[in-house]
XYZ file of C-alpha atoms in Angstrom:
690
model
C -64.422 33.255 -104.518
C -62.135 32.254 -101.661
C -62.268 30.368 -98.401
C -61.788 32.249 -95.136
C -62.086 31.022 -91.523
C -65.383 31.873 -89.860
C -65.828 32.672 -86.161
C -69.083 33.250 -84.330
C -68.981 33.766 -80.561
C -71.859 34.588 -78.213
C -70.692 35.888 -74.842
C -73.177 35.105 -72.088
C -73.619 34.978 -68.373
C -72.863 31.567 -66.855
C -74.900 28.908 -68.667
C -76.510 25.931 -66.881
C -73.884 23.230 -66.456
C -75.918 20.285 -67.726
C -77.450 22.237 -70.599
C -74.189 23.667 -71.927
C -73.066 20.734 -74.151
C -76.479 20.469 -75.794
C -76.686 24.210 -76.405
C -73.194 24.284 -77.898
C -73.951 21.360 -80.204
C -77.273 22.853 -81.312
C -75.619 26.214 -82.049
C -72.888 24.514 -84.079
C -75.367 22.332 -85.989
C -77.607 25.318 -86.698
C -74.784 27.289 -88.303
C -73.632 24.291 -90.352
C -77.184 23.638 -91.544
C -77.692 27.300 -92.410
C -74.584 27.391 -94.589
C -75.458 24.114 -96.301
C -79.050 25.167 -96.951
C -77.836 28.260 -98.790
C -75.264 26.370 -100.807
C -72.329 28.159 -99.195
C -69.301 25.913 -99.480
C -67.269 25.343 -96.325
C -64.487 23.195 -94.954
C -65.521 21.551 -91.745
C -62.255 19.762 -91.066
C -62.153 18.685 -87.430
C -64.334 21.599 -86.324
C -66.559 20.964 -83.317
C -68.655 22.974 -80.851
C -66.548 25.294 -78.709
C -67.859 26.533 -75.383
C -67.178 27.595 -71.840
C -69.663 28.565 -69.128
C -69.501 32.133 -70.526
C -69.534 31.585 -74.274
C -70.800 29.542 -77.205
C -68.661 29.538 -80.333
C -68.467 28.120 -83.848
C -65.102 28.137 -85.614
C -64.844 26.743 -89.144
C -61.458 26.616 -90.914
C -62.852 27.724 -94.253
C -66.094 29.259 -95.534
C -66.596 30.698 -99.037
C -67.032 34.454 -99.255
C -70.119 34.120 -101.461
C -72.710 31.704 -102.731
C -72.319 30.062 -106.127
C -74.685 31.112 -108.899
C -78.290 30.373 -107.965
C -80.212 28.389 -110.561
C -83.987 28.581 -110.358
C -86.887 26.858 -112.099
C -90.530 27.958 -112.100
C -92.858 25.530 -113.856
C -95.659 26.766 -116.065
C -98.642 25.132 -117.760
C -98.481 21.964 -119.859
C -98.556 22.389 -123.644
C -102.127 21.119 -124.025
C -103.219 23.985 -121.771
C -100.620 26.570 -122.800
C -101.134 26.509 -126.573
C -104.276 26.483 -128.635
C -104.895 24.429 -131.796
C -102.969 26.978 -133.863
C -99.962 26.941 -131.546
C -100.771 30.334 -130.162
C -100.428 31.112 -126.400
C -103.562 30.732 -124.330
C -104.460 33.061 -121.474
C -102.896 30.527 -119.087
C -99.506 30.819 -120.779
C -99.781 34.583 -121.261
C -100.579 35.008 -117.569
C -97.624 32.836 -116.527
C -95.256 34.795 -118.777
C -96.573 38.141 -117.550
C -96.139 37.101 -113.944
C -92.584 36.008 -114.718
C -91.902 39.323 -116.484
C -90.826 37.790 -119.811
C -92.236 37.173 -123.263
C -93.720 33.729 -123.618
C -91.300 32.993 -126.429
C -88.430 33.341 -123.938
C -89.708 30.397 -121.890
C -88.078 26.984 -122.184
C -89.743 23.604 -122.270
C -89.249 20.495 -120.143
C -90.839 17.071 -119.895
C -91.995 15.177 -116.839
C -94.200 12.125 -116.261
C -97.329 14.063 -117.267
C -95.946 15.454 -120.492
C -94.266 18.572 -121.913
C -94.648 21.922 -120.178
C -93.209 25.438 -120.135
C -90.582 26.423 -117.587
C -88.821 29.646 -116.629
C -85.175 29.047 -115.840
C -83.088 31.739 -114.233
C -79.519 32.222 -113.099
C -78.693 34.871 -110.519
C -75.368 35.762 -108.926
C -74.787 34.275 -105.489
C -75.138 36.525 -102.471
C -72.179 37.539 -100.349
C -71.766 35.223 -97.355
C -71.480 38.249 -95.102
C -74.962 39.336 -96.145
C -76.423 35.922 -95.276
C -74.661 35.266 -91.977
C -76.947 37.400 -89.765
C -79.974 35.434 -90.978
C -78.127 32.126 -90.516
C -77.224 33.145 -86.988
C -80.784 34.143 -86.107
C -82.108 30.827 -87.408
C -79.498 28.852 -85.464
C -80.367 30.625 -82.216
C -84.102 30.232 -82.777
C -83.652 26.459 -83.205
C -81.694 25.964 -79.976
C -83.356 23.835 -77.258
C -83.966 26.496 -74.600
C -86.963 25.410 -72.478
C -87.161 28.603 -70.405
C -85.585 31.572 -72.225
C -84.605 34.539 -70.049
C -85.340 38.177 -70.754
C -83.178 41.023 -69.485
C -83.499 44.763 -69.462
C -86.599 46.090 -71.241
C -86.006 44.136 -74.451
C -88.335 41.743 -76.252
C -85.642 39.196 -77.113
C -84.670 36.264 -74.898
C -81.954 33.624 -74.574
C -80.793 30.959 -72.127
C -78.894 33.663 -70.230
C -78.301 37.380 -70.845
C -75.942 37.961 -73.797
C -73.154 40.534 -73.459
C -71.023 40.370 -76.590
C -71.091 39.083 -80.158
C -68.051 38.292 -82.293
C -68.636 37.662 -85.994
C -65.467 37.418 -88.080
C -64.987 36.045 -91.582
C -61.263 35.995 -92.125
C -59.972 39.416 -91.074
C -63.291 41.177 -91.515
C -66.063 41.865 -89.033
C -69.410 40.808 -90.504
C -71.947 43.527 -89.601
C -74.902 42.119 -87.673
C -77.318 43.121 -84.934
C -78.569 40.359 -82.723
C -80.091 40.184 -79.256
C -79.433 43.899 -78.816
C -75.757 43.641 -79.731
C -73.663 44.814 -82.673
C -71.039 42.377 -83.863
C -67.371 43.228 -83.491
C -63.982 41.537 -83.060
C -63.679 41.788 -79.267
C -64.008 38.640 -77.179
C -63.473 38.548 -73.398
C -60.782 36.951 -71.305
C -61.051 35.033 -68.029
C -63.348 36.763 -65.550
C -60.644 36.945 -62.841
C -57.286 36.341 -64.496
C -57.713 38.466 -67.645
C -60.883 40.493 -67.224
C -60.525 42.570 -70.360
C -61.399 42.588 -74.037
C -59.473 40.262 -76.335
C -58.865 41.769 -79.776
C -59.068 39.193 -82.581
C -57.315 40.160 -85.812
C -58.444 37.022 -87.658
C -61.052 34.331 -87.016
C -58.335 31.685 -87.145
C -56.564 33.277 -84.155
C -59.497 32.572 -81.839
C -58.355 29.539 -79.847
C -54.792 30.789 -79.425
C -55.876 34.314 -78.441
C -58.349 33.026 -75.845
C -55.732 30.655 -74.490
C -53.445 33.654 -73.918
C -56.308 35.235 -71.946
C -56.610 32.164 -69.676
C -59.633 30.674 -71.434
C -59.572 27.124 -72.801
C -62.474 27.410 -75.193
C -62.171 23.789 -76.367
C -64.021 21.499 -73.900
C -61.756 18.586 -74.871
C -58.697 20.599 -73.869
C -60.280 21.446 -70.511
C -61.268 17.812 -69.999
C -57.727 16.601 -70.652
C -56.266 19.281 -68.389
C -58.672 18.361 -65.565
C -57.907 14.640 -65.794
C -54.168 15.239 -66.003
C -54.243 17.668 -63.080
C -56.468 15.489 -60.911
C -54.344 12.408 -61.548
C -51.143 14.299 -60.730
C -52.631 15.804 -57.565
C -53.927 12.428 -56.395
C -50.561 10.825 -57.078
C -48.836 13.509 -55.004
C -51.225 12.586 -52.185
C -50.403 8.891 -52.498
C -53.659 7.783 -54.136
C -55.780 7.573 -57.272
C -58.374 10.113 -58.381
C -61.894 8.741 -58.763
C -63.113 10.407 -61.961
C -66.583 9.433 -63.134
C -67.834 10.528 -66.530
C -70.800 12.433 -65.118
C -68.779 14.348 -62.538
C -66.020 15.105 -65.042
C -68.474 16.515 -67.603
C -70.013 18.825 -65.040
C -66.622 20.115 -63.921
C -65.596 20.665 -67.559
C -68.614 22.922 -67.968
C -68.008 24.856 -64.746
C -64.563 26.266 -65.486
C -62.629 28.135 -68.183
C -59.099 27.632 -66.842
C -59.058 24.511 -64.620
C -56.460 23.993 -61.958
C -56.375 20.943 -59.669
C -56.015 21.526 -55.926
C -55.250 18.691 -53.499
C -57.273 18.981 -50.279
C -57.876 16.864 -47.198
C -60.377 16.280 -44.399
C -60.202 14.816 -40.901
C -59.607 11.054 -40.809
C -62.416 10.591 -38.298
C -64.893 11.092 -41.126
C -63.676 7.880 -42.762
C -65.724 5.996 -40.172
C -68.769 7.057 -42.208
C -69.660 4.768 -45.154
C -67.448 5.965 -47.967
C -70.389 5.988 -50.383
C -71.977 8.830 -48.390
C -68.769 10.860 -48.430
C -68.216 10.213 -52.135
C -71.818 11.193 -52.869
C -71.300 14.479 -51.035
C -68.040 15.245 -52.805
C -69.212 14.385 -56.306
C -72.865 15.408 -56.356
C -72.894 18.379 -54.020
C -69.448 19.878 -54.540
C -68.147 18.429 -57.844
C -64.910 17.331 -56.182
C -62.889 14.235 -57.111
C -62.348 11.770 -54.229
C -58.954 10.134 -53.831
C -58.866 6.351 -53.331
C -56.068 4.046 -52.265
C -54.836 1.163 -54.405
C -57.571 -1.098 -53.013
C -60.312 1.345 -53.982
C -60.896 2.537 -50.430
C -61.522 6.229 -49.795
C -58.653 8.229 -48.292
C -58.857 11.530 -46.444
C -57.753 13.370 -49.617
C -59.864 14.914 -52.346
C -59.321 17.206 -55.325
C -61.076 20.441 -56.121
C -60.862 22.043 -59.558
C -60.348 25.782 -59.249
C -61.277 28.156 -62.056
C -58.105 30.148 -61.484
C -54.392 29.528 -61.321
C -53.884 30.761 -57.776
C -50.667 32.057 -56.313
C -51.834 30.777 -52.913
C -53.034 27.225 -53.533
C -53.079 26.453 -49.803
C -55.682 29.135 -49.258
C -57.841 27.766 -52.058
C -57.593 24.298 -50.495
C -58.702 25.692 -47.140
C -61.771 27.137 -48.817
C -62.739 23.781 -50.329
C -62.109 22.005 -47.037
C -64.219 24.545 -45.202
C -67.105 23.949 -47.621
C -67.085 20.181 -47.302
C -66.672 19.880 -43.536
C -70.284 20.711 -42.529
C -71.664 18.147 -44.994
C -69.334 15.494 -43.651
C -70.225 16.410 -40.082
C -73.899 15.957 -40.903
C -73.233 12.580 -42.518
C -71.253 11.414 -39.490
C -74.022 12.549 -37.144
C -76.645 10.673 -39.176
C -74.496 7.561 -39.276
C -73.733 7.571 -35.571
C -77.389 8.089 -34.648
C -78.470 5.286 -36.990
C -75.938 2.942 -35.399
C -77.405 3.682 -31.980
C -80.867 2.709 -33.216
C -79.760 -0.370 -35.150
C -81.079 -1.811 -38.403
C -83.544 -4.221 -36.773
C -85.220 -1.484 -34.753
C -85.585 0.665 -37.877
C -87.932 -1.942 -39.313
C -90.671 -1.135 -36.796
C -91.353 2.136 -38.540
C -92.130 0.439 -41.858
C -95.572 -0.604 -40.618
C -96.733 2.999 -40.698
C -95.259 3.823 -44.114
C -97.631 3.298 -47.027
C -96.039 1.548 -49.969
C -99.081 1.993 -52.200
C -102.717 2.484 -51.261
C -103.892 -0.823 -52.766
C -100.781 -2.757 -51.765
C -100.492 -1.833 -48.109
C -97.495 -0.705 -46.104
C -93.791 -1.175 -46.764
C -93.890 -3.806 -44.020
C -96.515 -5.698 -46.047
C -94.229 -5.586 -49.066
C -91.319 -6.864 -46.969
C -93.399 -9.873 -45.920
C -94.332 -10.668 -49.516
C -90.725 -10.351 -50.702
C -89.592 -12.607 -47.865
C -91.954 -15.354 -49.003
C -90.876 -14.922 -52.611
C -87.180 -14.922 -51.707
C -87.533 -18.250 -49.951
C -89.452 -19.618 -52.937
C -86.660 -18.581 -55.342
C -83.883 -19.674 -52.970
C -85.323 -23.199 -52.773
C -85.135 -23.501 -56.560
C -81.578 -22.225 -57.029
C -79.895 -23.801 -54.027
C -79.529 -20.744 -51.783
C -79.979 -20.969 -47.996
C -83.643 -20.293 -47.149
C -82.906 -18.914 -43.680
C -80.489 -16.344 -45.094
C -82.932 -15.467 -47.876
C -85.671 -14.787 -45.331
C -83.353 -12.766 -43.084
C -82.007 -10.620 -45.924
C -85.540 -9.909 -47.164
C -86.752 -8.993 -43.675
C -83.978 -6.408 -43.277
C -83.676 -5.131 -46.852
C -86.038 -2.146 -46.480
C -85.216 -1.155 -42.911
C -82.655 1.461 -43.901
C -85.469 3.474 -45.493
C -86.141 4.605 -41.924
C -82.551 5.692 -41.347
C -81.383 9.273 -41.097
C -78.644 8.540 -43.622
C -81.007 7.398 -46.389
C -83.375 10.251 -45.614
C -80.494 12.628 -46.359
C -78.919 10.538 -49.143
C -81.664 8.546 -50.924
C -79.063 7.132 -53.327
C -77.637 5.114 -50.426
C -80.636 2.782 -50.104
C -79.251 -0.689 -49.602
C -75.691 0.610 -49.250
C -76.516 2.094 -45.848
C -78.404 -1.081 -44.969
C -75.292 -3.150 -45.683
C -73.211 -1.074 -43.281
C -75.856 -1.167 -40.552
C -76.330 -4.921 -40.985
C -72.610 -5.570 -40.529
C -72.510 -3.249 -37.531
C -75.460 -5.146 -36.063
C -73.743 -8.514 -36.327
C -75.548 -9.875 -39.383
C -73.649 -12.270 -41.629
C -71.594 -10.729 -44.448
C -73.727 -12.609 -46.989
C -76.957 -11.104 -45.644
C -75.431 -7.623 -45.429
C -74.146 -7.792 -49.004
C -77.513 -9.043 -50.303
C -79.285 -6.041 -48.746
C -77.090 -3.818 -50.918
C -77.145 -5.997 -54.038
C -80.947 -6.254 -54.031
C -80.979 -2.840 -55.753
C -78.726 -3.984 -58.608
C -78.806 -3.196 -61.455
C -79.380 0.384 -60.276
C -79.067 1.875 -63.773
C -78.861 0.720 -67.382
C -75.142 -0.068 -67.505
C -74.932 -1.425 -63.951
C -74.010 -5.026 -63.167
C -76.490 -7.440 -61.655
C -75.973 -8.660 -58.086
C -72.782 -10.674 -57.723
C -73.658 -13.000 -54.828
C -76.220 -15.843 -55.110
C -78.154 -14.456 -52.138
C -78.134 -10.963 -53.642
C -79.480 -12.342 -56.913
C -82.293 -14.139 -55.104
C -83.304 -11.004 -53.224
C -83.095 -8.855 -56.379
C -85.406 -11.271 -58.223
C -87.913 -11.490 -55.369
C -88.001 -7.709 -54.903
C -88.673 -7.038 -58.575
C -91.196 -9.830 -59.006
C -93.286 -8.392 -56.166
C -92.939 -4.839 -57.485
C -94.108 -5.900 -60.940
C -97.013 -8.048 -59.771
C -98.108 -5.377 -57.315
C -97.780 -2.590 -59.867
C -99.927 -4.380 -62.440
C -102.436 -5.510 -59.810
C -102.830 -1.924 -58.576
C -103.442 -0.638 -62.102
C -100.077 1.080 -62.427
C -99.078 -0.385 -65.783
C -96.860 2.156 -67.596
C -98.516 4.330 -70.210
C -96.510 6.578 -72.498
C -93.904 8.373 -70.410
C -95.675 7.630 -67.152
C -94.137 4.872 -65.067
C -94.376 5.953 -61.400
C -93.187 2.616 -60.006
C -90.399 2.238 -62.609
C -91.959 -1.018 -63.771
C -90.092 -0.983 -67.082
C -86.758 -0.709 -65.286
C -87.793 -3.375 -62.780
C -88.863 -5.724 -65.567
C -85.525 -5.426 -67.343
C -83.653 -5.749 -64.044
C -85.572 -8.935 -63.230
C -84.967 -10.392 -66.693
C -81.279 -9.515 -66.689
C -80.739 -10.984 -63.235
C -82.386 -14.273 -64.165
C -80.612 -14.568 -67.520
C -77.156 -13.447 -66.437
C -77.322 -15.538 -63.259
C -78.113 -18.660 -65.250
C -81.138 -19.383 -63.036
C -83.460 -21.772 -64.877
C -86.628 -20.381 -63.282
C -90.156 -20.713 -64.620
C -91.098 -17.051 -65.044
C -94.838 -17.626 -65.144
C -94.647 -19.731 -61.994
C -92.627 -17.012 -60.275
C -95.173 -14.370 -61.248
C -98.026 -16.626 -60.139
C -96.381 -16.999 -56.732
C -95.916 -13.218 -56.543
C -99.584 -12.818 -57.442
C -100.595 -15.202 -54.661
C -98.904 -12.920 -52.138
C -101.365 -10.182 -53.108
C -104.459 -12.256 -52.334
C -105.118 -10.648 -48.961
C -104.933 -7.234 -50.593
C -107.783 -8.382 -52.876
C -105.931 -7.335 -56.045
C -104.453 -9.546 -58.751
C -102.245 -9.073 -61.801
C -102.779 -10.733 -65.173
C -99.820 -13.125 -65.247
C -99.919 -13.538 -69.035
C -99.924 -9.775 -69.550
C -97.074 -9.386 -67.082
C -95.053 -12.155 -68.750
C -95.447 -10.458 -72.128
C -94.501 -7.091 -70.607
C -91.230 -8.567 -69.358
C -90.506 -10.289 -72.682
C -91.123 -6.990 -74.458
C -88.396 -5.364 -72.355
C -85.963 -7.937 -73.712
C -86.269 -6.588 -77.264
C -83.978 -3.675 -76.490
C -81.717 -5.819 -74.307
C -80.962 -8.206 -77.156
C -80.875 -5.449 -79.767
C -78.067 -3.823 -77.752
C -76.216 -7.137 -77.951
C -76.532 -7.126 -81.729
C -79.208 -9.827 -81.923
C -81.391 -9.303 -85.032
C -85.083 -8.719 -84.408
C -85.881 -11.794 -86.514
C -83.930 -13.996 -84.103
C -85.670 -12.472 -81.098
C -89.102 -12.912 -82.670
C -88.326 -16.515 -83.598
C -87.711 -17.381 -79.945
C -90.359 -15.097 -78.447
C -93.066 -16.815 -80.503
C -92.470 -20.020 -78.511
C -92.949 -18.140 -75.208
C -90.347 -20.130 -73.236
C -91.206 -20.370 -69.546
C -87.588 -19.814 -68.497
C -85.731 -16.635 -69.453
C -82.431 -18.484 -69.121
C -83.820 -21.014 -71.587
C -84.922 -18.091 -73.778
C -81.335 -16.847 -73.815
C -79.920 -20.249 -74.772
C -82.360 -20.454 -77.665
C -81.290 -16.976 -78.802
C -77.666 -18.140 -78.870
C -78.601 -21.297 -80.769
C -80.635 -19.506 -83.427
C -77.713 -17.143 -83.954
C -75.407 -20.096 -84.619
C -77.976 -21.793 -86.858
C -78.485 -18.638 -88.920
C -74.819 -18.810 -89.982
C -75.252 -22.239 -91.560
C -75.679 -22.426 -95.364
C -78.820 -24.537 -94.891
C -80.539 -22.023 -92.593
C -82.298 -19.874 -95.202
C -83.697 -22.840 -97.131
C -84.964 -24.626 -94.013
C -86.482 -21.404 -92.690
C -88.314 -20.955 -95.987
C -89.412 -24.587 -95.913
C -90.763 -24.221 -92.392
C -92.690 -21.119 -93.438
C -94.150 -23.133 -96.307
C -95.051 -25.960 -93.947
C -96.825 -23.552 -91.577
C -98.838 -22.103 -94.453
C -99.807 -25.543 -95.792
C -100.899 -26.797 -92.372
C -102.851 -23.633 -91.676
C -104.847 -24.044 -94.881
C -105.362 -27.807 -94.523
C -108.949 -28.942 -94.298
C -110.127 -31.788 -92.127
C -108.303 -33.620 -89.349
C -104.640 -34.411 -89.847
C -103.648 -37.937 -88.720
C -101.721 -38.118 -85.482
C -98.942 -40.281 -86.932
C -97.310 -41.206 -90.239
C -98.430 -44.443 -91.922
C -95.380 -45.991 -93.659
C -97.683 -47.941 -95.988
C -98.928 -44.690 -97.509
C -95.473 -43.380 -98.410
C -95.619 -43.799 -102.204
C -93.023 -41.422 -103.627
C -89.292 -42.048 -103.078
C -88.816 -38.448 -101.859
C -91.486 -38.720 -99.175
C -90.131 -42.066 -97.996
C -86.649 -40.631 -97.766
C -87.914 -37.570 -95.894
C -89.930 -39.684 -93.457
C -86.870 -41.824 -92.779
C -84.646 -38.763 -92.354
C -87.143 -37.038 -90.028
C -87.464 -40.147 -87.874
C -83.675 -40.361 -87.580
C -83.392 -36.659 -86.763
C -86.037 -36.970 -84.046
C -84.162 -39.904 -82.507
C -80.868 -38.027 -82.703
C -82.176 -34.784 -81.189
C -84.432 -36.115 -78.432
C -81.729 -36.260 -75.760
C -80.237 -32.924 -76.843
C -83.635 -31.251 -76.482
C -84.001 -32.631 -72.965
C -80.517 -31.368 -72.137
C -81.354 -28.039 -73.847
C -78.404 -28.355 -76.175
C -80.161 -26.274 -78.792
C -77.092 -25.702 -80.937
C -76.751 -29.463 -81.392
C -80.469 -29.804 -82.167
C -80.462 -27.182 -84.915
C -77.150 -28.401 -86.284
C -78.602 -31.907 -86.690
C -81.820 -30.594 -88.253
C -79.808 -28.606 -90.789
C -78.792 -31.954 -92.323
C -82.418 -32.477 -93.399
C -82.184 -29.892 -96.154
C -81.564 -32.294 -99.107
C -84.572 -34.450 -98.217
C -86.770 -31.402 -97.573
C -85.803 -29.836 -100.917
C -86.416 -33.091 -102.780
C -89.813 -33.543 -101.137
C -91.093 -30.116 -102.144
C -89.607 -30.482 -105.645
C -91.269 -33.821 -106.475
C -94.174 -34.537 -104.119
C -97.690 -33.117 -104.417
C -98.817 -32.546 -100.835
C -102.470 -31.935 -101.657
C -102.986 -35.237 -103.453
C -106.484 -36.140 -104.643
C -106.451 -39.293 -102.498
C -107.503 -38.134 -98.988
C -105.410 -40.839 -97.327
C -102.248 -39.832 -99.177
C -102.931 -36.146 -98.541
C -103.492 -36.722 -94.816
C -100.339 -38.812 -94.496
C -98.226 -36.182 -96.216
C -99.684 -33.493 -93.971
C -98.851 -35.660 -90.961
C -95.268 -35.951 -92.238
C -94.998 -32.180 -92.655
C -96.430 -31.553 -89.202
C -93.916 -33.944 -87.654
C -91.116 -32.201 -89.530
C -92.415 -28.734 -88.677
C -92.788 -29.561 -84.989
C -89.163 -30.616 -84.756
C -87.881 -27.744 -86.906
C -89.758 -25.372 -84.591
C -88.707 -27.088 -81.363
C -85.991 -24.519 -80.634
C -87.448 -21.423 -82.306
C -89.929 -20.463 -84.990
C -87.173 -20.550 -87.606
C -89.531 -19.375 -90.345
C -88.820 -15.845 -89.038
C -85.350 -16.192 -90.580
C -86.838 -16.453 -94.063
C -86.844 -13.177 -95.977
């Protein structure tokens, strides 16, 4: 046997841009799995999915030419069934041997948990890899995630796009196969425009180099690097910096086979339009890269990525500029018309726009958010007048032409119109920041006023959504309540606002009274806390720590966060495990206790030295931690309580809690309850016990 490089390439019509990476990975994984399942040895090395818009490929540096010997086992009847009292074969054994095509005396024996039984062992030569590859390929294609396969011609088979060629090489040899109406061969295809001809491959290992010579970069990482390098160089030649987002870059990578950066420009008058609208047009609609100045402001330059290396780059640039100009002209028209109307006037139209049937119009929501914003502002020291003004204007841009054309600019457009209308910079910024975080990795609002408005907006959305019966179920979440809940929680926690969440939700609920609908505040509180599980998990917080704090149901999410930090510090202490176990034991003892437990400890009933010492230590710990609890210095509280371990251990080692004397038993239970209450004052630390 010997290792030879293996190449499989499917040539297709242009694949969907966003689906291409997933299809390439699935194809690669399917081939790898197929080889492994059949025991065919291979060297993976640094192999990875290879693809362009016109091809999917798998290239492995080494694959064995045949399987190893195949060892098989077929189990027969157990001895008590297979042999009679004289040791002669029964019909069961004779039938098994006949089916296997051997004499029963040729069978071997093996033992398992049920006893000794007959077994037929066989060894067969491994199949040639070439004979197995067509089946492996068919299985890999069948397993690919293609939601809507296409059919072409009058064939029964289907794929993501029509397939036009199939390369299947193992070393120097073509592996015969018929698939999707094609016979395998060694001819790939070059670039559609720059080398529109067959590319003869003498060996599978020549694939990348041969395609490169035909103006095809089949490695997506090579195209990605070339695009970034070209865009950066082009932007630098234009005196700026290329704005390259991951999403836009990935789409461009999957649009081209031979990328070439082209510096373009547009009329400076368009820069009067909010740059977010222009950037949105360039990136989303045209897959161009904007060019920014050193301060991050948009310039009149942009970069297109051509799929050819043109001899007339200026003409290519003109084409890109011609494409983008109408979109920019539309954006400028929308912006200019919106400025004529003004942000305040836009708000009149909100009265006739239904927010939700049970919750009234968007104008009704604006009024509720305004009240909530003032309520939050009063608690965190933000100007109430500005909070009310920002809330009153925050939804007005929904009536603008710009947002109607570019929904992603909600809030952003409002900020520009607010500034143009003479509103304060703080109010204008808050209108924009109210939508933050816009997505999972986004930052929360930066300004205090923006944070207030973001909290008020989400609190009303959540209360209204639950009151209207729109609680998320499964994948259905029409009002994005899960995202709003996490956004609310993040904003409160990361802002350091010590707000009572239940009180906030109760106030939001009160704003719905005239709509005659109400949310269950407890249910809503728990819904928000549940969203924090993933938030803290992403930060590396163990589930046990989260559960320990969540069990106390802190009113303030900022307080919740401080307790999470404290329990993390406590868990590192050598005393943590023992005290957690002790607290679990205390909870169990108190839960099973019969009768009323005294409200205080009677020193006269402390008989054993260990219980006296524990009572004294607990009293001292309570005195020492009282001020820290008030100041919410939870790390200090748990650090002080950790010093109780010797007394706690001694108590449980030498003292019988359930004494026969009811007075002694009650006093000891009172001592344990006092200890347990203080041990659980920061978190239910028993969750840390394994």
